[in-house]
PDB file of C-alpha atoms in Angstrom:
ATOM      1  CA  MET A   1      -9.663 -30.950  14.871  1.00  0.00           C
ATOM      2  CA  ASN A   2      -9.715 -27.770  16.943  1.00  0.00           C
ATOM      3  CA  PHE A   3      -8.761 -24.962  14.573  1.00  0.00           C
ATOM      4  CA  GLU A   4      -9.031 -22.379  17.319  1.00  0.00           C
ATOM      5  CA  THR A   5      -5.742 -23.539  18.788  1.00  0.00           C
ATOM      6  CA  LEU A   6      -2.248 -23.258  17.446  1.00  0.00           C
ATOM      7  CA  ALA A   7      -1.948 -27.025  17.682  1.00  0.00           C
ATOM      8  CA  GLY A   8      -4.860 -27.324  15.302  1.00  0.00           C
ATOM      9  CA  ILE A   9      -3.215 -24.901  12.909  1.00  0.00           C
ATOM     10  CA  LYS A  10      -0.006 -26.939  13.101  1.00  0.00           C
ATOM     11  CA  ASN A  11      -1.930 -30.071  12.203  1.00  0.00           C
ATOM     12  CA  VAL A  12      -3.399 -28.382   9.176  1.00  0.00           C
ATOM     13  CA  MET A  13       0.050 -27.183   8.118  1.00  0.00           C
ATOM     14  CA  THR A  14       1.314 -30.757   8.483  1.00  0.00           C
ATOM     15  CA  PHE A  15      -1.572 -31.962   6.338  1.00  0.00           C
ATOM     16  CA  PHE A  16      -0.653 -29.596   3.522  1.00  0.00           C
ATOM     17  CA  PHE A  17       3.123 -29.391   3.761  1.00  0.00           C
ATOM     18  CA  GLY A  18       4.240 -32.276   5.954  1.00  0.00           C
ATOM     19  CA  ASN A  19       6.125 -29.842   8.184  1.00  0.00           C
ATOM     20  CA  MET A  20       5.403 -28.724  11.715  1.00  0.00           C
ATOM     21  CA  VAL A  21       5.878 -25.092  12.672  1.00  0.00           C
ATOM     22  CA  GLU A  22       9.307 -24.992  14.276  1.00  0.00           C
ATOM     23  CA  GLN A  23      11.451 -22.315  15.839  1.00  0.00           C
ATOM     24  CA  ASN A  24      12.679 -19.571  13.469  1.00  0.00           C
ATOM     25  CA  THR A  25      10.211 -20.540  10.741  1.00  0.00           C
ATOM     26  CA  ILE A  26       7.648 -18.196   9.261  1.00  0.00           C
ATOM     27  CA  LEU A  27       4.036 -18.234  10.399  1.00  0.00           C
ATOM     28  CA  MET A  28       2.013 -18.689   7.205  1.00  0.00           C
ATOM     29  CA  LEU A  29      -1.681 -18.638   8.063  1.00  0.00           C
ATOM     30  CA  SER A  30      -3.266 -17.141   4.969  1.00  0.00           C
ATOM     31  CA  ILE A  31      -4.813 -20.201   3.349  1.00  0.00           C
ATOM     32  CA  TYR A  32      -5.906 -21.682   6.659  1.00  0.00           C
ATOM     33  CA  LEU A  33      -7.549 -18.577   8.007  1.00  0.00           C
ATOM     34  CA  PHE A  34      -9.353 -18.114   4.732  1.00  0.00           C
ATOM     35  CA  LEU A  35     -10.586 -21.675   4.593  1.00  0.00           C
ATOM     36  CA  PHE A  36     -11.803 -21.760   8.164  1.00  0.00           C
ATOM     37  CA  HIS A  37     -13.125 -18.192   8.401  1.00  0.00           C
ATOM     38  CA  LEU A  38     -11.180 -17.480  11.562  1.00  0.00           C
ATOM     39  CA  GLN A  39     -12.503 -14.420  13.405  1.00  0.00           C
ATOM     40  CA  GLU A  40      -9.696 -13.930  15.925  1.00  0.00           C
ATOM     41  CA  PHE A  41      -6.127 -14.948  16.602  1.00  0.00           C
ATOM     42  CA  PRO A  42      -5.858 -17.947  18.960  1.00  0.00           C
ATOM     43  CA  ASP A  43      -4.566 -17.110  22.448  1.00  0.00           C
ATOM     44  CA  SER A  44      -2.055 -19.937  22.183  1.00  0.00           C
ATOM     45  CA  LEU A  45      -0.286 -18.006  19.432  1.00  0.00           C
ATOM     46  CA  LYS A  46       1.367 -15.857  22.093  1.00  0.00           C
ATOM     47  CA  GLU A  47       3.492 -18.864  23.016  1.00  0.00           C
ATOM     48  CA  GLN A  48       5.259 -18.667  19.636  1.00  0.00           C
ATOM     49  CA  ILE A  49       7.105 -15.405  20.273  1.00  0.00           C
ATOM     50  CA  TYR A  50      10.125 -16.549  18.246  1.00  0.00           C
ATOM     51  CA  LEU A  51       8.188 -16.054  15.002  1.00  0.00           C
ATOM     52  CA  LYS A  52       9.616 -13.428  12.661  1.00  0.00           C
ATOM     53  CA  GLU A  53       6.789 -13.067  10.145  1.00  0.00           C
ATOM     54  CA  TRP A  54       3.002 -13.121  10.167  1.00  0.00           C
ATOM     55  CA  HIS A  55       1.104 -13.422   6.883  1.00  0.00           C
ATOM     56  CA  VAL A  56      -2.655 -13.455   7.382  1.00  0.00           C
ATOM     57  CA  TYR A  57      -5.042 -12.706   4.515  1.00  0.00           C
ATOM     58  CA  ASN A  58      -8.746 -12.791   3.717  1.00  0.00           C
ATOM     59  CA  THR A  59     -10.110 -13.566   7.169  1.00  0.00           C
ATOM     60  CA  LEU A  60     -12.834 -12.117   9.358  1.00  0.00           C
ATOM     61  CA  ILE A  61     -10.315 -11.010  11.992  1.00  0.00           C
ATOM     62  CA  GLN A  62     -11.104  -7.503  13.289  1.00  0.00           C
ATOM     63  CA  THR A  63      -8.511  -6.939  16.004  1.00  0.00           C
ATOM     64  CA  ILE A  64      -4.811  -7.509  16.530  1.00  0.00           C
ATOM     65  CA  PRO A  65      -4.226  -8.966  20.014  1.00  0.00           C
ATOM     66  CA  ALA A  66      -2.328  -6.909  22.593  1.00  0.00           C
ATOM     67  CA  TYR A  67       0.048  -9.835  23.106  1.00  0.00           C
ATOM     68  CA  ILE A  68       1.665  -8.913  19.804  1.00  0.00           C
ATOM     69  CA  ALA A  69       3.979  -6.820  21.996  1.00  0.00           C
ATOM     70  CA  LEU A  70       5.661 -10.092  23.004  1.00  0.00           C
ATOM     71  CA  PHE A  71       6.914 -10.722  19.460  1.00  0.00           C
ATOM     72  CA  GLN A  72      10.150  -8.776  19.721  1.00  0.00           C
ATOM     73  CA  ASP A  73      11.723 -10.642  16.784  1.00  0.00           C
ATOM     74  CA  LEU A  74       8.874  -9.846  14.399  1.00  0.00           C
ATOM     75  CA  ARG A  75      10.155  -8.445  11.096  1.00  0.00           C
ATOM     76  CA  VAL A  76       7.104  -8.667   8.832  1.00  0.00           C
ATOM     77  CA  LEU A  77       3.480  -8.099   9.802  1.00  0.00           C
ATOM     78  CA  ASP A  78       1.370  -8.666   6.696  1.00  0.00           C
ATOM     79  CA  LEU A  79      -2.331  -8.515   7.529  1.00  0.00           C
ATOM     80  CA  SER A  80      -3.809  -7.310   4.259  1.00  0.00           C
ATOM     81  CA  LYS A  81      -7.415  -7.938   3.192  1.00  0.00           C
ATOM     82  CA  ASN A  82      -8.931  -8.710   6.573  1.00  0.00           C
ATOM     83  CA  GLN A  83     -11.511  -6.823   8.659  1.00  0.00           C
ATOM     84  CA  ILE A  84      -9.110  -5.092  11.053  1.00  0.00           C
ATOM     85  CA  ASN A  85     -10.626  -1.853  12.379  1.00  0.00           C
ATOM     86  CA  HIS A  86      -7.808  -0.529  14.559  1.00  0.00           C
ATOM     87  CA  LEU A  87      -4.145  -0.996  15.374  1.00  0.00           C
ATOM     88  CA  PRO A  88      -3.296  -1.595  19.043  1.00  0.00           C
ATOM     89  CA  VAL A  89      -0.899   0.792  20.785  1.00  0.00           C
ATOM     90  CA  GLU A  90       1.247  -2.265  21.534  1.00  0.00           C
ATOM     91  CA  ILE A  91       2.372  -2.234  17.923  1.00  0.00           C
ATOM     92  CA  GLY A  92       4.889   0.392  18.986  1.00  0.00           C
ATOM     93  CA  CYS A  93       6.726  -2.308  20.946  1.00  0.00           C
ATOM     94  CA  LEU A  94       7.845  -4.020  17.739  1.00  0.00           C
ATOM     95  CA  LYS A  95      11.265  -2.383  17.546  1.00  0.00           C
ATOM     96  CA  ASN A  96      12.552  -4.794  14.889  1.00  0.00           C
ATOM     97  CA  LEU A  97       9.546  -4.558  12.577  1.00  0.00           C
ATOM     98  CA  LYS A  98      10.557  -3.758   9.007  1.00  0.00           C
ATOM     99  CA  VAL A  99       7.336  -4.282   7.043  1.00  0.00           C
ATOM    100  CA  LEU A 100       3.792  -3.396   8.091  1.00  0.00           C
ATOM    101  CA  ASN A 101       1.053  -4.150   5.580  1.00  0.00           C
ATOM    102  CA  VAL A 102      -2.487  -3.538   6.792  1.00  0.00           C
ATOM    103  CA  SER A 103      -3.892  -2.646   3.390  1.00  0.00           C
ATOM    104  CA  PHE A 104      -7.548  -3.184   2.497  1.00  0.00           C
ATOM    105  CA  ASN A 105      -8.867  -3.409   6.024  1.00  0.00           C
ATOM    106  CA  ASN A 106     -11.264  -1.104   7.885  1.00  0.00           C
ATOM    107  CA  LEU A 107      -8.828   1.255   9.584  1.00  0.00           C
ATOM    108  CA  LYS A 108      -9.848   4.858  10.183  1.00  0.00           C
ATOM    109  CA  SER A 109      -6.768   6.000  12.079  1.00  0.00           C
ATOM    110  CA  VAL A 110      -3.238   5.023  13.054  1.00  0.00           C
ATOM    111  CA  PRO A 111      -1.898   5.155  16.643  1.00  0.00           C
ATOM    112  CA  PRO A 112       0.996   7.553  17.380  1.00  0.00           C
ATOM    113  CA  GLU A 113       2.859   4.610  18.920  1.00  0.00           C
ATOM    114  CA  LEU A 114       3.577   3.315  15.420  1.00  0.00           C
ATOM    115  CA  GLY A 115       6.247   6.006  15.319  1.00  0.00           C
ATOM    116  CA  ASP A 116       8.221   3.950  17.844  1.00  0.00           C
ATOM    117  CA  CYS A 117       8.873   1.239  15.237  1.00  0.00           C
ATOM    118  CA  GLU A 118      12.197   2.862  14.432  1.00  0.00           C
ATOM    119  CA  ASN A 119      13.378   0.157  12.019  1.00  0.00           C
ATOM    120  CA  LEU A 120      10.257   0.161   9.841  1.00  0.00           C
ATOM    121  CA  GLU A 121      11.095   0.259   6.131  1.00  0.00           C
ATOM    122  CA  LYS A 122       7.752  -0.292   4.409  1.00  0.00           C
ATOM    123  CA  LEU A 123       4.332   0.999   5.483  1.00  0.00           C
ATOM    124  CA  ASP A 124       1.223   0.022   3.514  1.00  0.00           C
ATOM    125  CA  LEU A 125      -2.091   1.526   4.635  1.00  0.00           C
ATOM    126  CA  SER A 126      -3.722   1.493   1.213  1.00  0.00           C
ATOM    127  CA  GLY A 127      -7.337   0.593   0.556  1.00  0.00           C
ATOM    128  CA  ASN A 128      -8.707   1.355   4.011  1.00  0.00           C
ATOM    129  CA  MET A 129     -10.902   4.027   2.405  1.00  0.00           C
ATOM    130  CA  GLU A 130     -11.403   6.115   5.567  1.00  0.00           C
ATOM    131  CA  ILE A 131      -7.995   7.271   6.844  1.00  0.00           C
ATOM    132  CA  THR A 132      -7.749  11.081   6.687  1.00  0.00           C
ATOM    133  CA  GLU A 133      -4.505  11.828   8.522  1.00  0.00           C
ATOM    134  CA  LEU A 134      -1.418  10.323  10.106  1.00  0.00           C
ATOM    135  CA  PRO A 135       0.001  11.235  13.533  1.00  0.00           C
ATOM    136  CA  PHE A 136       3.033  13.531  13.567  1.00  0.00           C
ATOM    137  CA  GLU A 137       4.913  10.917  15.607  1.00  0.00           C
ATOM    138  CA  LEU A 138       5.424   8.918  12.416  1.00  0.00           C
ATOM    139  CA  SER A 139       8.059  11.532  11.548  1.00  0.00           C
ATOM    140  CA  ASN A 140      10.390   9.347  13.623  1.00  0.00           C
ATOM    141  CA  LEU A 141      10.341   6.634  10.960  1.00  0.00           C
ATOM    142  CA  LYS A 142      13.624   7.618   9.341  1.00  0.00           C
ATOM    143  CA  GLN A 143      14.283   4.180   7.820  1.00  0.00           C
ATOM    144  CA  VAL A 144      11.072   4.052   5.804  1.00  0.00           C
ATOM    145  CA  THR A 145      11.619   3.814   2.054  1.00  0.00           C
ATOM    146  CA  VAL A 146       8.077   2.904   0.927  1.00  0.00           C
ATOM    147  CA  VAL A 147       4.791   4.491   2.009  1.00  0.00           C
ATOM    148  CA  ASP A 148       1.471   3.575   0.404  1.00  0.00           C
ATOM    149  CA  VAL A 149      -1.607   5.445   1.619  1.00  0.00           C
ATOM    150  CA  SER A 150      -3.577   5.177  -1.617  1.00  0.00           C
ATOM    151  CA  ALA A 151      -7.354   4.712  -1.653  1.00  0.00           C
ATOM    152  CA  ASN A 152      -8.084   6.673   1.514  1.00  0.00           C
ATOM    153  CA  LYS A 153      -9.390  10.186   2.237  1.00  0.00           C
ATOM    154  CA  PHE A 154      -6.288  12.324   2.627  1.00  0.00           C
ATOM    155  CA  HIS A 155      -6.723  15.983   1.661  1.00  0.00           C
ATOM    156  CA  SER A 156      -2.993  16.631   1.774  1.00  0.00           C
ATOM    157  CA  ILE A 157       0.260  14.732   2.075  1.00  0.00           C
ATOM    158  CA  PRO A 158       0.767  14.194   5.830  1.00  0.00           C
ATOM    159  CA  ILE A 159       3.469  16.355   7.433  1.00  0.00           C
ATOM    160  CA  CYS A 160       5.051  13.263   8.957  1.00  0.00           C
ATOM    161  CA  VAL A 161       5.574  11.779   5.496  1.00  0.00           C
ATOM    162  CA  LEU A 162       7.480  14.882   4.389  1.00  0.00           C
ATOM    163  CA  ARG A 163       9.882  14.221   7.267  1.00  0.00           C
ATOM    164  CA  MET A 164      10.667  10.646   6.288  1.00  0.00           C
ATOM    165  CA  SER A 165      14.099  11.526   4.976  1.00  0.00           C
ATOM    166  CA  ASN A 166      14.843   8.165   3.361  1.00  0.00           C
ATOM    167  CA  LEU A 167      11.542   7.822   1.484  1.00  0.00           C
ATOM    168  CA  GLN A 168      11.908   6.470  -2.062  1.00  0.00           C
ATOM    169  CA  TRP A 169       8.373   5.420  -3.048  1.00  0.00           C
ATOM    170  CA  LEU A 170       5.199   7.350  -2.176  1.00  0.00           C
ATOM    171  CA  ASP A 171       1.734   6.355  -3.368  1.00  0.00           C
ATOM    172  CA  VAL A 172      -1.031   8.826  -2.485  1.00  0.00           C
ATOM    173  CA  SER A 173      -3.261   7.972  -5.432  1.00  0.00           C
ATOM    174  CA  SER A 174      -7.052   7.738  -5.074  1.00  0.00           C
ATOM    175  CA  ASN A 175      -7.371  10.341  -2.334  1.00  0.00           C
ATOM    176  CA  ASN A 176      -8.743  13.888  -2.176  1.00  0.00           C
ATOM    177  CA  LEU A 177      -5.547  15.873  -2.726  1.00  0.00           C
ATOM    178  CA  LYS A 178      -6.117  19.330  -4.185  1.00  0.00           C
ATOM    179  CA  ASP A 179      -2.518  20.483  -4.113  1.00  0.00           C
ATOM    180  CA  LEU A 180       0.980  19.396  -3.184  1.00  0.00           C
ATOM    181  CA  PRO A 181       3.129  21.043  -0.509  1.00  0.00           C
ATOM    182  CA  GLU A 182       5.578  23.597  -1.871  1.00  0.00           C
ATOM    183  CA  ASP A 183       8.328  21.965   0.167  1.00  0.00           C
ATOM    184  CA  ILE A 184       7.777  18.503  -1.275  1.00  0.00           C
ATOM    185  CA  ASP A 185      11.345  18.697  -2.559  1.00  0.00           C
ATOM    186  CA  ARG A 186      12.559  18.008   0.976  1.00  0.00           C
ATOM    187  CA  LEU A 187      11.969  14.369  -0.018  1.00  0.00           C
ATOM    188  CA  ASP A 188      15.282  14.397  -1.848  1.00  0.00           C
ATOM    189  CA  GLN A 189      15.540  10.591  -1.967  1.00  0.00           C
ATOM    190  CA  LEU A 190      12.114  10.089  -3.552  1.00  0.00           C
ATOM    191  CA  GLN A 191      12.172   8.105  -6.795  1.00  0.00           C
ATOM    192  CA  THR A 192       8.509   7.296  -7.458  1.00  0.00           C
ATOM    193  CA  LEU A 193       5.499   9.535  -6.779  1.00  0.00           C
ATOM    194  CA  LEU A 194       2.012   8.249  -7.633  1.00  0.00           C
ATOM    195  CA  LEU A 195      -0.688  10.934  -7.614  1.00  0.00           C
ATOM    196  CA  GLN A 196      -3.366   9.631  -9.976  1.00  0.00           C
ATOM    197  CA  LYS A 197      -7.058   9.862  -9.110  1.00  0.00           C
ATOM    198  CA  ASN A 198      -6.924  12.976  -6.949  1.00  0.00           C
ATOM    199  CA  LYS A 199      -8.216  16.514  -7.433  1.00  0.00           C
ATOM    200  CA  LEU A 200      -4.960  18.245  -8.266  1.00  0.00           C
ATOM    201  CA  THR A 201      -5.172  21.384 -10.386  1.00  0.00           C
ATOM    202  CA  TYR A 202      -1.467  22.164 -10.582  1.00  0.00           C
ATOM    203  CA  LEU A 203       1.969  20.721  -9.865  1.00  0.00           C
ATOM    204  CA  PRO A 204       4.558  22.774  -7.956  1.00  0.00           C
ATOM    205  CA  ARG A 205       7.901  23.628  -9.536  1.00  0.00           C
ATOM    206  CA  ALA A 206       9.529  22.086  -6.468  1.00  0.00           C
ATOM    207  CA  LEU A 207       9.186  18.725  -8.214  1.00  0.00           C
ATOM    208  CA  VAL A 208      12.010  19.802 -10.512  1.00  0.00           C
ATOM    209  CA  ASN A 209      14.297  20.124  -7.492  1.00  0.00           C
ATOM    210  CA  MET A 210      14.001  16.434  -6.609  1.00  0.00           C
ATOM    211  CA  PRO A 211      17.159  14.953  -8.143  1.00  0.00           C
ATOM    212  CA  LYS A 212      16.204  11.287  -7.777  1.00  0.00           C
ATOM    213  CA  LEU A 213      12.557  11.518  -8.837  1.00  0.00           C
ATOM    214  CA  SER A 214      12.305   9.218 -11.860  1.00  0.00           C
ATOM    215  CA  LEU A 215       8.578   8.447 -12.126  1.00  0.00           C
ATOM    216  CA  LEU A 216       5.658  10.833 -11.626  1.00  0.00           C
ATOM    217  CA  VAL A 217       2.108   9.630 -12.310  1.00  0.00           C
ATOM    218  CA  VAL A 218      -0.952  11.916 -12.303  1.00  0.00           C
ATOM    219  CA  SER A 219      -4.518  11.668 -13.555  1.00  0.00           C
ATOM    220  CA  GLY A 220      -4.232  14.809 -15.624  1.00  0.00           C
ATOM    221  CA  ASP A 221      -7.928  15.584 -16.058  1.00  0.00           C
ATOM    222  CA  ASP A 222      -8.041  18.293 -13.359  1.00  0.00           C
ATOM    223  CA  LEU A 223      -4.659  19.805 -14.133  1.00  0.00           C
ATOM    224  CA  VAL A 224      -4.913  23.248 -15.694  1.00  0.00           C
ATOM    225  CA  GLU A 225      -1.418  22.895 -17.074  1.00  0.00           C
ATOM    226  CA  ILE A 226       1.742  20.882 -16.695  1.00  0.00           C
ATOM    227  CA  PRO A 227       4.749  23.034 -15.777  1.00  0.00           C
ATOM    228  CA  THR A 228       7.144  23.178 -18.706  1.00  0.00           C
ATOM    229  CA  ALA A 229      10.039  22.775 -16.301  1.00  0.00           C
ATOM    230  CA  ILE A 230       8.769  19.312 -15.375  1.00  0.00           C
ATOM    231  CA  CYS A 231       8.401  18.190 -18.975  1.00  0.00           C
ATOM    232  CA  GLU A 232      11.838  19.552 -19.848  1.00  0.00           C
ATOM    233  CA  SER A 233      13.584  18.270 -16.750  1.00  0.00           C
ATOM    234  CA  ALA A 234      17.104  17.032 -17.349  1.00  0.00           C
ATOM    235  CA  THR A 235      16.941  14.501 -14.523  1.00  0.00           C
ATOM    236  CA  GLY A 236      15.452  11.679 -16.606  1.00  0.00           C
ATOM    237  CA  LEU A 237      11.996  12.063 -15.093  1.00  0.00           C
ATOM    238  CA  LYS A 238       9.311   9.891 -16.670  1.00  0.00           C
ATOM    239  CA  PHE A 239       6.026  11.791 -16.550  1.00  0.00           C
ATOM    240  CA  VAL A 240       2.895   9.692 -17.009  1.00  0.00           C
ATOM    241  CA  SER A 241      -0.544  11.225 -17.443  1.00  0.00           C
ATOM    242  CA  LEU A 242      -3.385   8.761 -17.048  1.00  0.00           C
ATOM    243  CA  LYS A 243      -6.819   9.443 -18.453  1.00  0.00           C
ATOM    244  CA  ASP A 244      -9.436   8.377 -15.940  1.00  0.00           C
ATOM    245  CA  SER A 245     -12.258   6.205 -17.197  1.00  0.00           C
ATOM    246  CA  PRO A 246     -15.799   7.445 -16.405  1.00  0.00           C
ATOM    247  CA  VAL A 247     -17.039   3.891 -16.255  1.00  0.00           C
ATOM    248  CA  GLU A 248     -18.456   3.046 -12.825  1.00  0.00           C
ATOM    249  CA  THR A 249     -17.634  -0.642 -12.975  1.00  0.00           C
ATOM    250  CA  ILE A 250     -14.693  -2.527 -14.402  1.00  0.00           C
ATOM    251  CA  VAL A 251     -14.867  -5.874 -16.141  1.00  0.00           C
ATOM    252  CA  CYS A 252     -11.969  -8.289 -15.881  1.00  0.00           C
ATOM    253  CA  GLU A 253     -11.132  -9.352 -19.424  1.00  0.00           C
ATOM    254  CA  ASP A 254     -10.181 -12.864 -18.399  1.00  0.00           C
ATOM    255  CA  THR A 255     -13.273 -13.710 -16.396  1.00  0.00           C
ATOM    256  CA  GLU A 256     -15.802 -11.062 -17.495  1.00  0.00           C
ATOM    257  CA  GLU A 257     -16.524 -10.709 -13.789  1.00  0.00           C
ATOM    258  CA  ILE A 258     -17.858  -7.267 -12.896  1.00  0.00           C
ATOM    259  CA  ILE A 259     -16.051  -5.669  -9.976  1.00  0.00           C
ATOM    260  CA  GLU A 260     -18.786  -3.749  -8.207  1.00  0.00           C
ATOM    261  CA  SER A 261     -17.471  -2.493  -4.901  1.00  0.00           C
ATOM    262  CA  GLU A 262     -15.138   0.469  -4.644  1.00  0.00           C
ATOM    263  CA  ARG A 263     -12.685  -1.475  -2.521  1.00  0.00           C
ATOM    264  CA  GLU A 264     -12.459  -4.321  -5.021  1.00  0.00           C
ATOM    265  CA  ARG A 265     -12.118  -1.821  -7.852  1.00  0.00           C
ATOM    266  CA  GLU A 266      -9.206  -0.186  -6.061  1.00  0.00           C
ATOM    267  CA  GLN A 267      -7.535  -3.574  -5.626  1.00  0.00           C
ATOM    268  CA  PHE A 268      -7.962  -4.309  -9.321  1.00  0.00           C
ATOM    269  CA  GLU A 269      -6.557  -0.933 -10.380  1.00  0.00           C
ATOM    270  CA  LYS A 270      -3.677  -1.232  -7.931  1.00  0.00           C
ATOM    271  CA  GLU A 271      -2.581  -4.545  -9.392  1.00  0.00           C
ATOM    272  CA  PHE A 272      -2.823  -3.053 -12.871  1.00  0.00           C
ATOM    273  CA  MET A 273      -0.723  -0.030 -11.920  1.00  0.00           C
ATOM    274  CA  LYS A 274       1.891  -2.242 -10.308  1.00  0.00           C
ATOM    275  CA  ALA A 275       2.270  -4.229 -13.517  1.00  0.00           C
ATOM    276  CA  TYR A 276       2.238  -1.073 -15.635  1.00  0.00           C
ATOM    277  CA  ILE A 277       4.959   0.622 -13.596  1.00  0.00           C
ATOM    278  CA  GLU A 278       7.115  -2.490 -13.754  1.00  0.00           C
ATOM    279  CA  ASP A 279       6.703  -2.414 -17.529  1.00  0.00           C
ATOM    280  CA  ILE A 280       7.808   1.219 -17.660  1.00  0.00           C
ATOM    281  CA  LYS A 281      10.900   0.462 -15.613  1.00  0.00           C
ATOM    282  CA  GLU A 282      11.887  -2.316 -17.979  1.00  0.00           C
ATOM    283  CA  ARG A 283      11.769  -0.131 -21.077  1.00  0.00           C
ATOM    284  CA  VAL A 284      14.946   1.298 -22.474  1.00  0.00           C
ATOM    285  CA  LEU A 285      14.346   5.046 -22.731  1.00  0.00           C
ATOM    286  CA  LYS A 286      16.523   7.978 -23.617  1.00  0.00           C
ATOM    287  CA  PRO A 287      17.950   9.827 -20.580  1.00  0.00           C
ATOM    288  CA  SER A 288      15.436  12.629 -20.872  1.00  0.00           C
ATOM    289  CA  THR A 289      11.922  13.358 -19.680  1.00  0.00           C
ATOM    290  CA  SER A 290       9.328  11.138 -21.307  1.00  0.00           C
ATOM    291  CA  LYS A 291       5.722  12.274 -21.386  1.00  0.00           C
ATOM    292  CA  VAL A 292       3.305   9.398 -21.797  1.00  0.00           C
ATOM    293  CA  LYS A 293      -0.466   9.533 -21.989  1.00  0.00           C
ATOM    294  CA  PHE A 294      -2.179   6.284 -21.199  1.00  0.00           C
ATOM    295  CA  ALA A 295      -5.832   5.289 -21.100  1.00  0.00           C
ATOM    296  CA  ILE A 296      -7.633   2.081 -20.217  1.00  0.00           C
ATOM    297  CA  LYS A 297     -10.570   1.221 -22.419  1.00  0.00           C
ATOM    298  CA  VAL A 298     -12.953  -0.855 -20.369  1.00  0.00           C
ATOM    299  CA  PRO A 299     -14.928  -3.511 -22.241  1.00  0.00           C
ATOM    300  CA  ASP A 300     -18.688  -3.131 -22.347  1.00  0.00           C
ATOM    301  CA  SER A 301     -20.262  -5.663 -20.018  1.00  0.00           C
ATOM    302  CA  ASN A 302     -23.351  -5.758 -22.226  1.00  0.00           C
ATOM    303  CA  ASN A 303     -21.767  -6.918 -25.446  1.00  0.00           C
ATOM    304  CA  GLY A 304     -18.614  -8.537 -24.059  1.00  0.00           C
ATOM    305  CA  ASN A 305     -16.303  -6.752 -26.504  1.00  0.00           C
ATOM    306  CA  ASN A 306     -12.748  -6.341 -25.294  1.00  0.00           C
ATOM    307  CA  GLY A 307     -11.034  -2.997 -25.467  1.00  0.00           C
ATOM    308  CA  GLY A 308      -7.325  -2.313 -25.721  1.00  0.00           C
TER     309      GLY A 308
END
């Protein structure tokens, strides 16, 4: 079977699901690309321009083909955990794109043309480790509600992000932030702000002026003080201060498998934070600011003892 052709991929999909890829269905390649270590998208894929979603994970693919510009109906482009090292300028042709997830790849920059994706609602660039800035043209993304740029090398929140007027969720954790912009309150729709694992020494009072901000997470260790106004906010803000662990490696309690690489560690911590935040949201709390300190005790890999 020739797995380098779309026909081959269809045959594999038939083998697993008994269904051929048909018009208006979703292109689900994740398991197949992982199993067969695909290094590039097949050229014959450009014949399937009716597809609305791509989901491709854990492959050796490094580039997104220029023919992606042909996929005018594409709504979701989920290419997380591959080896992609750049985004083509043609990505700006995807006017109907709503979700772009290129997390945990090898990106170092983002093309200005991404700002032409005027209907984009979710942008995930997390875990690329090397991105330091975003082009100002992304200010045009007025429909974006979720931006995740965690686990990169940002020294400040990008100006373009501050101009995303509909933003509700912003994750800039695990970067090199030393301060927050004094005009951060221009994000008046923001509900969740994740700042943990940065180098912040203070939090601006402008955070109090964000009426919809309901969850603020920081690392706390580098903060000289927490503004009283934030802790006494009457907006129902949940303030969470995490205590960073000095441990260099993390052991998964279920498998006792040591996560050694920084990228894998970030993935592990991200999944943990996602579950933790969901837990917070499910709690029934009084309509006042809640200050929570939380620490993860990592089990010792030498003796196998579990910590809580």
